[in-house]
Amino acid sequence: MKITHDEIRHVARLARIEIPEEQFDKLAQDMESIVDMVAQLQQVDLSGLSVNLAEQSNIFREDVPTPSMPREAVLQNAPAREAGCVLVPRVMEE
Amino acid sequence: MELYEKMGYELQELIVKKEVSAREVTDSFLSRIDAVEGKVKSFLTLLPDSARAQADEVDALVARGEQLPPLAGLPIAIKDNICTEGVLTTCASKMLYNFVPPYDATVITRMKQSHMPILGKTNLDEFAMGSSCENSAFQKTRNPYDLNRVPGGSSGGSAAAVAAAQAPFAVGSDTGGSIRQPACITGIVGLKPSYGAVSRYGLVAFGSSLDQIGPMTRCVRDNAMLFDLLAGPDEMDSTSARISRKPIAPDLKVDVKGLRIGLPKEFFGEGIDPGVRACIMEAAQQYQRMGAQLVEVELPFAQYALPTYYIVSSAEASSNLARFDGVKYGYRSEHYDGLIDLYFKSRSEGFGPEVRRRIMLGTYVLASGYYDAYYKRAQLMRVKLKQVYDEAFEHCDVMLTPASPTVAFRLGEKESDPLAMYLSDICTVSINMVELPALVLPCGTVEGLPMGMQLIGRKFSEELLYNVAYSFEQATGLGWTCPKL
């Protein structure tokens, strides 16, 4: 199945991944061969089946308060932080 | 014979009988690592100091005459997508090049409670996506039996470490074959447990409905010992099975009389190397000579397992990997213009080509307009495959199949063709789709290279799988041999 540059651009935007224009052809080609492979599923008659989740059920634990991880331990991996918070660029536009 | 050549259960006996100290055992593996790591490149991080300290604690327990927990003093290597408190956990990705988890995975907690010295963190394909370890952002691990060949993947570092006698025990993770395919082509024993048998808490998620952590060792008994330690319910993982079971390793039996071994013909057809097929059939005949009954079984729709797998696993991966955004941990790009651009730049620079490809595929099959055609159909096919396996297990007790379609391939051979690489998993992916346990063990050599076979069981039938594997190992004497490095 043909995958267009527009589709690559659209999917990349959804996935928050930048693809340089010069890689579009190779990626489209790779995606086409993979999509052709997975498209085999469309030839199969799967009528009468339903995704049955009955055998799975929610598992709850007792609602007992326990200490959270210390703030410092959680923040130690943040690429930038300030005043006990993760630092990010301005979120709201002015 | 060097200590590092001995099996884990033999080392345990030596430690308990005070013939060898735990420190000597750990030192033996650390010096083996020093000697061969330059060639094999199994490890991303080595932890000699903390491993020795853990061994010393075991020796202190022995000196005080205290009862040792199971596997005490037996060293282990950990795939680098399993979180270890205070120790780098990179997933072999630039995205997590500096990530130091503030907590331990449940399997790590259990190892520490048992005083197992952790030797280091092993290499993998980035985020466990790959079948050769070549997708690592940091290094390419080699097959210890031929350094020009791959160790398989994605748990190739753990497989190579065990095969090269750098560690008697290792853990890997298996989403579509990542424990079994490398175990198969490095000639060791590896188990993909039933979904839910081992806690996934602290395993960096790839395909959450498929992922399992499992043991990798040089013999069946060691494998069962480690499984006994790792398996069991965990309240930190709501998908872990609430079942209790008795330990398997102490009661391993040699007995396959009357056992019905299914040979699914779909696993022996096109794409399987004739030498591999002959090797697996020879193992089947061995079982027959031991009193088992061979039964041909059918797995219709098996040819759709691979496409189904790539839809489900990529869709789950694209969701799971959305958390890597350059904000809370991991890589953040140095140059960006605003918050949205920070996401774009950090993700594009942090993920390697295969991970980007799978995120793209996963996003594509989940995108509006394609969801019904791909993802929903894949979910239905998964239900169908479960029915197919259930029906086949009405005619047999276990199934015997190849675990890899070929022997270990050469580095670079499949690197530029993603589809050819995906076909390496053709024998293994369906098992994750249907949540069953599967064990790989050595069954000979093909073209002078190690080859293993796969035993598949009903859900939670690990005990039977271990007994069937143990019976073969004991009867044939086939198994791990120390590579010349």
Coordinates of C-alpha atoms in Angstrom, one line a residue:
Chain A
M1 CA 0.0 0.0 0.0
K2 CA 1.3 3.4 -1.0
I3 CA 2.1 5.7 2.0
T4 CA 2.3 9.3 1.0
H5 CA 4.6 12.0 2.3
D6 CA 1.5 13.7 3.7
E7 CA 0.6 10.6 5.7
I8 CA 4.2 10.4 7.1
R9 CA 4.0 14.1 8.0
H10 CA 0.6 13.6 9.7
V11 CA 1.6 10.5 11.7
A12 CA 5.0 12.0 12.7
R13 CA 3.1 15.1 14.0
L14 CA 0.8 12.9 16.1
A15 CA 3.8 11.0 17.5
R16 CA 5.7 14.2 18.2
I17 CA 8.6 13.0 16.1
E18 CA 10.5 15.2 13.6
I19 CA 11.4 13.4 10.4
P20 CA 13.8 15.2 8.1
E21 CA 12.5 15.6 4.6
E22 CA 15.4 13.6 3.1
Q23 CA 14.4 10.6 5.2
F24 CA 10.8 10.5 3.9
D25 CA 11.4 8.2 1.0
K26 CA 13.2 5.6 3.0
L27 CA 10.7 5.7 5.9
A28 CA 7.8 5.6 3.5
Q29 CA 9.3 2.5 1.8
D30 CA 10.0 0.8 5.2
M31 CA 6.5 1.6 6.4
E32 CA 4.9 0.4 3.2
S33 CA 6.6 -3.0 3.5
I34 CA 5.5 -3.3 7.1
V35 CA 2.0 -2.1 6.4
D36 CA 1.7 -4.5 3.5
M37 CA 2.7 -7.3 5.9
V38 CA 0.2 -6.3 8.6
A39 CA -2.5 -5.7 5.9
Q40 CA -2.6 -9.5 5.4
L41 CA -5.0 -9.5 8.3
Q42 CA -7.7 -7.9 6.2
Q43 CA -8.1 -11.0 4.1
V44 CA -9.2 -13.1 7.1
D45 CA -12.8 -13.6 8.0
L46 CA -13.1 -12.7 11.7
S47 CA -16.8 -12.3 11.9
G48 CA -18.5 -13.8 14.9
L49 CA -15.5 -12.9 17.2
S50 CA -15.5 -10.3 19.8
V51 CA -12.8 -8.9 22.0
N52 CA -13.8 -10.6 25.2
L53 CA -12.4 -9.1 28.3
A54 CA -14.6 -11.2 30.6
E55 CA -11.6 -13.3 31.9
Q56 CA -9.9 -10.2 33.1
S57 CA -11.1 -8.2 36.1
N58 CA -9.9 -5.3 38.0
I59 CA -7.7 -6.1 41.0
F60 CA -7.8 -3.7 43.8
R61 CA -5.6 -3.4 46.8
E62 CA -6.5 -2.1 50.3
D63 CA -6.7 1.6 50.3
V64 CA -4.0 2.2 53.0
P65 CA -2.0 5.4 53.0
T66 CA 1.8 4.8 52.6
P67 CA 4.6 7.4 52.3
S68 CA 5.3 8.6 48.7
M69 CA 8.7 8.6 47.2
P70 CA 10.7 11.6 48.5
R71 CA 10.5 14.6 46.3
E72 CA 14.3 14.8 45.8
A73 CA 14.4 11.2 44.7
V74 CA 11.7 11.8 42.0
L75 CA 13.3 15.1 40.8
Q76 CA 16.9 13.8 40.6
N77 CA 16.3 12.7 37.0
A78 CA 14.7 15.9 35.7
P79 CA 16.7 17.6 33.0
A80 CA 16.0 21.0 34.6
R81 CA 14.4 21.9 37.9
E82 CA 13.9 24.9 40.1
A83 CA 12.4 25.4 43.6
G84 CA 11.5 21.7 43.9
C85 CA 9.7 21.7 40.5
V86 CA 10.4 20.4 37.1
L87 CA 11.4 23.4 34.9
V88 CA 9.8 23.6 31.4
P89 CA 9.4 26.4 28.8
R90 CA 6.4 28.7 29.1
V91 CA 3.2 26.6 28.5
M92 CA 0.6 29.4 28.1
E93 CA 1.1 31.8 25.2
E94 CA 1.1 35.5 26.2
Chain B
M1 CA 37.7 -26.6 36.2
E2 CA 37.2 -22.9 37.0
L3 CA 34.4 -21.9 39.3
Y4 CA 32.8 -19.9 36.5
E5 CA 32.3 -23.1 34.5
K6 CA 30.2 -24.6 37.2
M7 CA 26.4 -24.5 37.1
G8 CA 24.5 -22.3 39.6
Y9 CA 23.2 -25.2 41.6
E10 CA 26.7 -26.7 42.0
L11 CA 28.0 -23.3 43.2
Q12 CA 25.2 -23.1 45.7
E13 CA 26.1 -26.5 47.1
L14 CA 29.8 -25.4 47.4
I15 CA 28.8 -22.2 49.3
V16 CA 26.4 -24.0 51.6
K17 CA 29.0 -26.7 52.4
K18 CA 31.6 -24.0 53.0
E19 CA 33.9 -25.4 50.4
V20 CA 34.0 -22.1 48.5
S21 CA 33.1 -18.7 49.7
A22 CA 30.5 -16.5 48.0
R23 CA 33.2 -14.0 47.5
E24 CA 35.3 -16.5 45.5
V25 CA 32.3 -17.3 43.3
T26 CA 31.7 -13.6 42.5
D27 CA 35.4 -12.9 42.0
S28 CA 35.6 -15.9 39.6
F29 CA 32.8 -14.4 37.4
L30 CA 34.2 -10.9 37.7
S31 CA 37.6 -12.0 36.5
R32 CA 36.0 -14.0 33.6
I33 CA 34.2 -10.7 32.7
D34 CA 37.6 -8.9 32.8
A35 CA 39.1 -11.6 30.5
V36 CA 36.4 -11.8 27.8
E37 CA 34.2 -8.6 28.0
G38 CA 36.4 -6.8 25.4
K39 CA 35.4 -9.4 22.9
V40 CA 31.8 -10.2 23.8
K41 CA 30.6 -6.7 25.0
S42 CA 27.6 -8.1 27.0
F43 CA 27.5 -5.3 29.6
L44 CA 26.6 -1.7 29.6
T45 CA 27.3 -1.2 33.3
L46 CA 29.5 -3.3 35.6
L47 CA 28.9 -3.3 39.4
P48 CA 32.0 -5.1 40.8
D49 CA 32.0 -3.3 44.2
S50 CA 28.4 -3.8 45.1
A51 CA 28.5 -7.4 43.8
R52 CA 31.5 -8.1 46.1
A53 CA 29.8 -6.4 49.0
Q54 CA 26.7 -8.6 48.5
A55 CA 28.9 -11.7 48.4
D56 CA 30.6 -10.7 51.6
E57 CA 27.2 -10.4 53.3
V58 CA 26.5 -14.0 52.3
D59 CA 29.8 -15.1 53.7
A60 CA 29.0 -13.3 56.9
L61 CA 25.7 -15.2 57.1
V62 CA 27.5 -18.5 56.5
A63 CA 30.0 -17.7 59.2
R64 CA 27.2 -17.0 61.7
G65 CA 25.7 -20.4 60.7
E66 CA 22.5 -18.8 59.5
Q67 CA 20.1 -20.3 57.1
L68 CA 20.7 -19.0 53.5
P69 CA 17.9 -17.8 51.4
P70 CA 17.5 -19.5 48.0
L71 CA 20.2 -18.5 45.4
A72 CA 22.2 -16.6 48.1
G73 CA 25.6 -15.7 46.7
L74 CA 24.9 -16.7 43.2
P75 CA 25.7 -13.8 40.8
I76 CA 23.3 -12.5 38.2
A77 CA 23.2 -10.1 35.2
I78 CA 20.3 -7.8 34.5
K79 CA 18.9 -6.6 31.2
D80 CA 19.2 -2.9 31.2
N81 CA 15.5 -2.3 30.8
I82 CA 14.8 -3.4 34.3
C83 CA 14.9 -0.7 37.0
T84 CA 17.7 -0.9 39.6
E85 CA 17.7 1.7 42.3
G86 CA 20.7 4.0 42.1
V87 CA 22.1 2.2 39.0
L88 CA 21.8 3.5 35.5
T89 CA 19.0 1.9 33.5
T90 CA 19.3 3.0 29.9
C91 CA 17.3 0.6 27.8
A92 CA 20.3 1.0 25.5
S93 CA 18.8 4.3 24.3
K94 CA 20.2 7.8 24.1
M95 CA 16.7 8.8 25.5
L96 CA 17.6 7.3 28.9
Y97 CA 21.4 7.6 28.8
N98 CA 21.5 9.2 32.2
F99 CA 18.4 7.7 33.9
V100 CA 19.0 6.5 37.4
P101 CA 15.8 4.9 38.8
P102 CA 14.7 5.9 42.3
Y103 CA 13.3 2.4 42.9
D104 CA 13.9 -1.3 42.2
A105 CA 11.8 -3.5 40.0
T106 CA 10.1 -6.3 42.0
V107 CA 12.4 -8.9 40.5
I108 CA 15.4 -6.9 41.7
T109 CA 13.9 -6.6 45.2
R110 CA 13.5 -10.4 45.3
M111 CA 17.1 -10.9 44.1
K112 CA 18.4 -8.6 46.8
Q113 CA 16.3 -10.3 49.5
S114 CA 18.0 -13.5 48.4
H115 CA 21.5 -11.8 48.5
M116 CA 22.2 -12.4 44.8
P117 CA 25.2 -10.3 43.8
I118 CA 24.3 -8.2 40.8
L119 CA 27.2 -8.2 38.4
G120 CA 25.9 -5.5 36.0
K121 CA 23.4 -4.4 33.4
T122 CA 23.4 -6.0 30.0
N123 CA 23.0 -4.7 26.5
L124 CA 19.8 -4.9 24.4
D125 CA 18.2 -3.6 21.3
E126 CA 17.0 -0.1 22.1
F127 CA 13.8 -0.4 24.3
A128 CA 13.9 -4.1 23.5
M129 CA 13.0 -3.6 19.9
G130 CA 15.1 -5.9 17.7
S131 CA 16.4 -9.4 17.3
S132 CA 20.2 -8.9 17.1
C133 CA 21.3 -6.3 19.7
E134 CA 22.5 -4.2 16.8
N135 CA 19.8 -1.6 17.6
S136 CA 21.6 -0.6 20.9
A137 CA 22.6 3.0 20.9
F138 CA 25.9 2.1 22.7
Q139 CA 27.5 -1.1 21.5
K140 CA 27.1 -4.3 19.5
T141 CA 27.2 -7.5 21.5
R142 CA 28.8 -10.5 19.9
N143 CA 27.8 -14.2 19.9
P144 CA 30.4 -15.9 22.1
Y145 CA 30.6 -18.9 19.7
D146 CA 31.4 -16.8 16.7
L147 CA 32.3 -13.1 17.3
N148 CA 31.3 -12.2 13.8
R149 CA 27.7 -13.2 14.5
V150 CA 24.9 -11.6 16.6
P151 CA 23.8 -13.0 20.0
G152 CA 20.2 -12.4 19.0
G153 CA 17.9 -10.0 20.7
S154 CA 16.6 -8.1 22.2
S155 CA 18.0 -9.8 25.4
G156 CA 21.3 -10.4 23.6
G157 CA 23.5 -9.0 26.3
S158 CA 22.0 -11.3 28.9
A159 CA 22.3 -14.3 26.6
A160 CA 25.9 -13.6 25.7
A161 CA 26.8 -13.0 29.3
V162 CA 25.4 -16.4 30.3
A163 CA 26.8 -18.3 27.3
A164 CA 30.2 -16.7 27.8
A165 CA 30.2 -17.8 31.5
Q166 CA 30.4 -14.1 32.6
A167 CA 27.3 -14.8 34.8
P168 CA 25.6 -18.1 35.9
F169 CA 22.2 -16.4 35.9
A170 CA 20.6 -13.5 34.0
V171 CA 17.2 -12.1 33.4
G172 CA 15.8 -10.8 30.1
S173 CA 12.4 -9.6 29.0
D174 CA 10.3 -11.2 26.2
T175 CA 7.7 -9.3 24.2
G176 CA 7.8 -11.3 21.1
G177 CA 10.8 -13.7 21.6
S178 CA 13.4 -11.5 23.2
I179 CA 14.4 -14.1 25.7
R180 CA 13.9 -17.2 23.5
Q181 CA 15.5 -16.3 20.2
P182 CA 18.8 -15.2 21.8
A183 CA 18.8 -18.2 24.2
C184 CA 18.2 -20.4 21.1
I185 CA 21.1 -19.1 19.1
T186 CA 23.6 -18.9 22.0
G187 CA 22.8 -22.4 23.3
I188 CA 21.4 -21.6 26.7
V189 CA 18.1 -22.1 28.5
G190 CA 15.5 -19.3 28.6
L191 CA 11.9 -19.2 29.7
K192 CA 9.1 -16.8 28.6
P193 CA 6.8 -17.3 31.6
S194 CA 3.0 -17.3 31.2
Y195 CA 1.7 -13.8 31.1
G196 CA 1.2 -12.7 34.7
A197 CA 3.5 -15.3 36.2
V198 CA 6.3 -12.8 37.0
S199 CA 5.7 -9.2 38.1
R200 CA 6.4 -6.5 35.4
Y201 CA 6.7 -3.8 38.0
G202 CA 9.9 -1.8 37.2
L203 CA 10.3 -3.3 33.7
V204 CA 10.3 -0.4 31.2
A205 CA 7.2 -1.1 29.3
F206 CA 7.2 -2.0 25.6
G207 CA 4.0 -3.9 24.9
S208 CA 2.3 -4.1 28.2
S209 CA -0.1 -7.0 27.2
L210 CA 2.8 -9.0 25.9
D211 CA 5.9 -8.3 28.1
Q212 CA 7.2 -10.8 30.6
I213 CA 10.5 -11.0 32.5
G214 CA 12.1 -14.4 32.5
P215 CA 15.2 -16.4 33.6
M216 CA 18.2 -17.2 31.3
T217 CA 20.7 -19.8 32.5
R218 CA 23.1 -22.6 31.3
C219 CA 21.0 -25.5 32.5
V220 CA 17.3 -26.4 33.2
R221 CA 17.7 -26.8 37.0
D222 CA 19.3 -23.3 37.3
N223 CA 16.5 -21.9 35.2
A224 CA 13.8 -23.4 37.4
M225 CA 15.6 -22.2 40.6
L226 CA 15.5 -18.6 39.3
F227 CA 11.9 -18.9 38.1
D228 CA 10.9 -20.1 41.6
L229 CA 12.5 -16.9 43.0
L230 CA 11.0 -14.5 40.5
A231 CA 7.4 -15.9 40.0
G232 CA 4.5 -15.0 42.2
P233 CA 1.9 -12.4 42.8
D234 CA 2.9 -8.7 43.3
E235 CA 0.5 -6.0 44.4
M236 CA 2.6 -3.5 42.4
D237 CA 1.5 -5.2 39.1
S238 CA -2.2 -5.6 38.8
T239 CA -1.7 -8.1 35.9
S240 CA 0.4 -10.4 38.0
A241 CA -1.5 -13.7 38.6
R242 CA -2.9 -14.2 42.0
I243 CA -1.9 -17.9 42.2
S244 CA 0.4 -19.7 44.6
R245 CA 2.6 -22.5 43.5
K246 CA 5.2 -24.8 45.0
P247 CA 8.9 -24.5 44.0
I248 CA 9.7 -26.5 40.9
A249 CA 13.4 -26.9 41.0
P250 CA 13.6 -29.3 44.1
D251 CA 11.3 -31.8 42.4
L252 CA 12.5 -32.0 38.8
K253 CA 11.6 -35.3 37.2
V254 CA 12.9 -37.3 34.3
D255 CA 9.7 -38.7 32.9
V256 CA 8.0 -38.3 29.5
K257 CA 6.3 -41.7 29.2
G258 CA 3.0 -41.3 27.6
L259 CA 3.4 -37.5 27.2
R260 CA 1.8 -36.3 24.0
I261 CA 4.1 -33.9 22.2
G262 CA 2.4 -31.8 19.5
L263 CA 4.3 -30.9 16.4
P264 CA 2.5 -28.0 14.8
K265 CA 3.2 -28.3 11.1
E266 CA 2.9 -24.5 10.6
F267 CA 6.1 -24.1 12.6
F268 CA 8.1 -26.4 10.3
G269 CA 7.3 -24.9 6.9
E270 CA 8.5 -22.2 4.7
G271 CA 11.2 -19.9 6.2
I272 CA 12.7 -22.5 8.5
D273 CA 16.2 -23.5 7.6
P274 CA 16.4 -27.2 6.7
G275 CA 19.3 -27.8 9.1
V276 CA 17.3 -26.2 11.9
R277 CA 14.2 -28.3 11.0
A278 CA 16.3 -31.5 11.0
C279 CA 17.8 -30.6 14.4
I280 CA 14.3 -30.1 16.0
M281 CA 13.0 -33.3 14.4
E282 CA 15.9 -35.2 15.8
A283 CA 15.0 -33.9 19.3
A284 CA 11.4 -35.0 18.7
Q285 CA 12.5 -38.5 17.9
Q286 CA 14.7 -38.5 21.0
Y287 CA 11.5 -37.8 23.0
Q288 CA 9.8 -40.7 21.2
R289 CA 12.6 -43.0 22.1
M290 CA 12.1 -41.9 25.7
G291 CA 8.5 -43.0 25.6
A292 CA 6.7 -39.8 24.5
Q293 CA 4.1 -39.9 21.8
L294 CA 4.5 -37.5 18.8
V295 CA 1.3 -36.0 17.6
E296 CA 0.9 -33.8 14.5
V297 CA -1.3 -30.8 15.4
E298 CA -2.7 -27.9 13.4
L299 CA -2.5 -24.2 14.2
P300 CA -4.6 -22.6 11.5
F301 CA -4.1 -18.8 11.2
A302 CA -0.6 -19.2 12.6
Q303 CA 0.7 -17.3 9.6
Y304 CA -1.2 -14.2 10.8
A305 CA 0.6 -14.1 14.2
L306 CA 3.5 -12.0 12.9
P307 CA 1.4 -9.2 11.4
T308 CA -0.9 -9.3 14.4
Y309 CA 2.0 -9.0 16.7
Y310 CA 3.5 -6.0 14.9
I311 CA 0.2 -4.2 15.1
V312 CA -0.4 -4.9 18.8
S313 CA 3.2 -4.4 20.0
S314 CA 3.7 -1.2 18.0
A315 CA 0.4 0.3 19.1
E316 CA 1.2 -0.4 22.7
A317 CA 4.8 0.8 22.2
S318 CA 3.6 4.1 20.7
S319 CA 1.4 4.7 23.8
N320 CA 4.0 3.5 26.3
L321 CA 6.8 5.6 24.8
A322 CA 4.7 8.7 24.8
R323 CA 6.0 9.3 28.3
F324 CA 9.5 10.1 27.0
D325 CA 9.1 13.8 26.3
G326 CA 12.2 15.4 27.7
V327 CA 10.4 16.8 30.8
K328 CA 10.6 14.6 33.9
Y329 CA 13.6 12.4 33.1
G330 CA 15.9 11.3 30.4
Y331 CA 17.3 13.2 27.4
R332 CA 16.2 16.8 26.8
S333 CA 17.3 18.5 23.6
E334 CA 19.6 21.5 24.0
H335 CA 17.9 23.6 21.3
Y336 CA 14.2 24.1 21.1
D337 CA 11.6 26.8 20.6
G338 CA 8.8 26.4 23.2
L339 CA 7.3 23.4 24.9
I340 CA 5.9 21.6 21.9
D341 CA 9.2 21.9 20.1
L342 CA 10.9 20.6 23.2
Y343 CA 8.9 17.4 22.8
F344 CA 9.6 17.1 19.1
K345 CA 13.4 17.8 19.4
S346 CA 13.9 15.6 22.5
R347 CA 12.1 12.6 21.0
S348 CA 13.6 12.9 17.6
E349 CA 17.2 13.2 18.9
G350 CA 16.7 10.7 21.7
F351 CA 15.1 7.7 19.9
G352 CA 17.0 5.6 17.4
P353 CA 15.7 4.7 13.9
E354 CA 14.0 1.4 14.8
V355 CA 12.2 2.9 17.8
R356 CA 11.0 5.8 15.7
R357 CA 9.8 3.4 13.0
R358 CA 7.8 1.4 15.6
I359 CA 6.3 4.5 17.2
M360 CA 5.3 5.7 13.7
L361 CA 3.8 2.3 12.8
G362 CA 1.9 2.2 16.2
T363 CA 0.6 5.7 15.7
Y364 CA -0.5 4.9 12.2
V365 CA -2.5 1.8 13.1
L366 CA -4.2 3.7 16.0
A367 CA -4.9 6.8 14.0
S368 CA -8.4 7.8 13.2
G369 CA -9.5 6.1 9.9
Y370 CA -7.1 3.1 10.3
Y371 CA -8.1 1.9 13.8
D372 CA -10.8 -0.5 12.7
A373 CA -8.8 -1.9 9.8
Y374 CA -5.7 -2.6 11.8
Y375 CA -5.8 -2.5 15.6
K376 CA -9.3 -3.8 16.0
R377 CA -8.7 -6.6 13.5
A378 CA -5.5 -7.5 15.3
Q379 CA -7.4 -7.7 18.7
L380 CA -9.9 -10.1 17.1
M381 CA -7.1 -12.2 15.5
R382 CA -5.6 -12.4 19.0
V383 CA -8.9 -13.9 20.3
K384 CA -8.9 -16.3 17.3
L385 CA -5.3 -17.4 18.0
K386 CA -6.2 -18.2 21.6
Q387 CA -9.0 -20.4 20.4
V388 CA -6.6 -22.1 17.9
Y389 CA -4.1 -22.9 20.6
D390 CA -6.8 -24.1 23.1
E391 CA -8.0 -26.5 20.4
A392 CA -4.5 -27.8 19.6
F393 CA -3.9 -28.4 23.3
E394 CA -6.9 -30.8 23.3
H395 CA -4.7 -33.2 21.4
C396 CA -1.3 -32.7 23.1
D397 CA 0.3 -31.8 26.5
V398 CA 3.1 -29.7 25.2
M399 CA 4.2 -28.5 21.7
L400 CA 7.7 -28.8 20.3
T401 CA 8.9 -26.2 17.7
P402 CA 11.9 -24.4 16.4
A403 CA 12.7 -21.2 18.3
S404 CA 14.6 -19.4 15.6
P405 CA 14.3 -20.0 11.9
T406 CA 18.1 -19.9 11.4
V407 CA 21.4 -20.1 13.3
A408 CA 22.9 -16.9 14.6
F409 CA 23.3 -14.5 11.6
R410 CA 26.2 -12.3 10.8
L411 CA 26.5 -8.7 12.1
G412 CA 25.1 -6.3 9.6
E413 CA 23.3 -9.1 7.6
K414 CA 19.8 -7.9 8.3
E415 CA 20.4 -4.5 9.7
S416 CA 19.1 -2.5 6.7
D417 CA 16.0 -4.5 6.1
P418 CA 13.5 -4.2 9.0
L419 CA 11.2 -6.8 7.6
A420 CA 13.9 -9.5 7.3
M421 CA 14.8 -8.8 10.9
Y422 CA 11.1 -9.1 12.0
L423 CA 11.0 -12.6 10.4
S424 CA 13.7 -13.7 13.0
D425 CA 10.8 -13.8 15.5
I426 CA 8.5 -15.9 13.4
C427 CA 8.7 -18.9 15.8
T428 CA 8.2 -16.9 19.0
V429 CA 5.7 -14.0 18.6
S430 CA 2.5 -16.0 18.6
I431 CA 3.2 -17.3 22.1
N432 CA 3.1 -13.8 23.6
M433 CA -0.1 -13.1 21.8
V434 CA -1.8 -16.1 23.6
E435 CA -0.1 -15.6 27.0
L436 CA 1.4 -19.1 27.1
P437 CA 4.7 -20.2 28.7
A438 CA 7.5 -21.3 26.4
L439 CA 10.9 -22.7 27.3
V440 CA 13.9 -22.8 25.0
L441 CA 16.8 -25.3 25.6
P442 CA 19.8 -26.4 23.6
C443 CA 19.2 -29.5 21.4
G444 CA 22.4 -29.6 19.3
T445 CA 24.4 -27.7 16.8
V446 CA 23.6 -26.6 13.2
E447 CA 26.6 -25.6 11.0
G448 CA 28.7 -25.8 14.1
L449 CA 26.7 -23.2 15.9
P450 CA 24.4 -23.7 19.0
M451 CA 20.7 -24.5 18.3
G452 CA 17.8 -24.7 20.7
M453 CA 14.2 -25.9 20.6
Q454 CA 11.1 -24.4 22.0
L455 CA 8.6 -26.2 24.3
I456 CA 5.2 -24.5 24.6
G457 CA 2.7 -25.3 27.3
R458 CA -0.7 -24.5 28.5
K459 CA -1.0 -21.4 30.6
F460 CA 0.7 -21.7 34.0
S461 CA 2.2 -25.1 33.1
E462 CA 5.8 -24.1 33.7
E463 CA 6.3 -27.1 36.0
L464 CA 5.5 -29.5 33.2
L465 CA 7.7 -27.6 30.7
Y466 CA 10.7 -27.7 33.1
N467 CA 10.2 -31.5 33.7
V468 CA 10.0 -32.1 29.9
A469 CA 13.1 -30.0 29.3
Y470 CA 15.0 -31.6 32.2
S471 CA 14.2 -35.1 30.9
F472 CA 15.8 -34.2 27.5
E473 CA 18.8 -32.6 29.1
Q474 CA 19.4 -35.6 31.4
A475 CA 18.9 -38.2 28.7
T476 CA 21.0 -36.6 26.0
G477 CA 23.7 -34.7 27.9
L478 CA 23.2 -32.0 25.4
G479 CA 23.6 -28.5 26.7
W480 CA 25.9 -25.6 27.4
T481 CA 29.6 -25.9 26.6
C482 CA 32.1 -23.2 27.5
P483 CA 33.1 -21.2 24.4
K484 CA 36.7 -20.6 23.6
L485 CA 37.3 -16.9 23.8

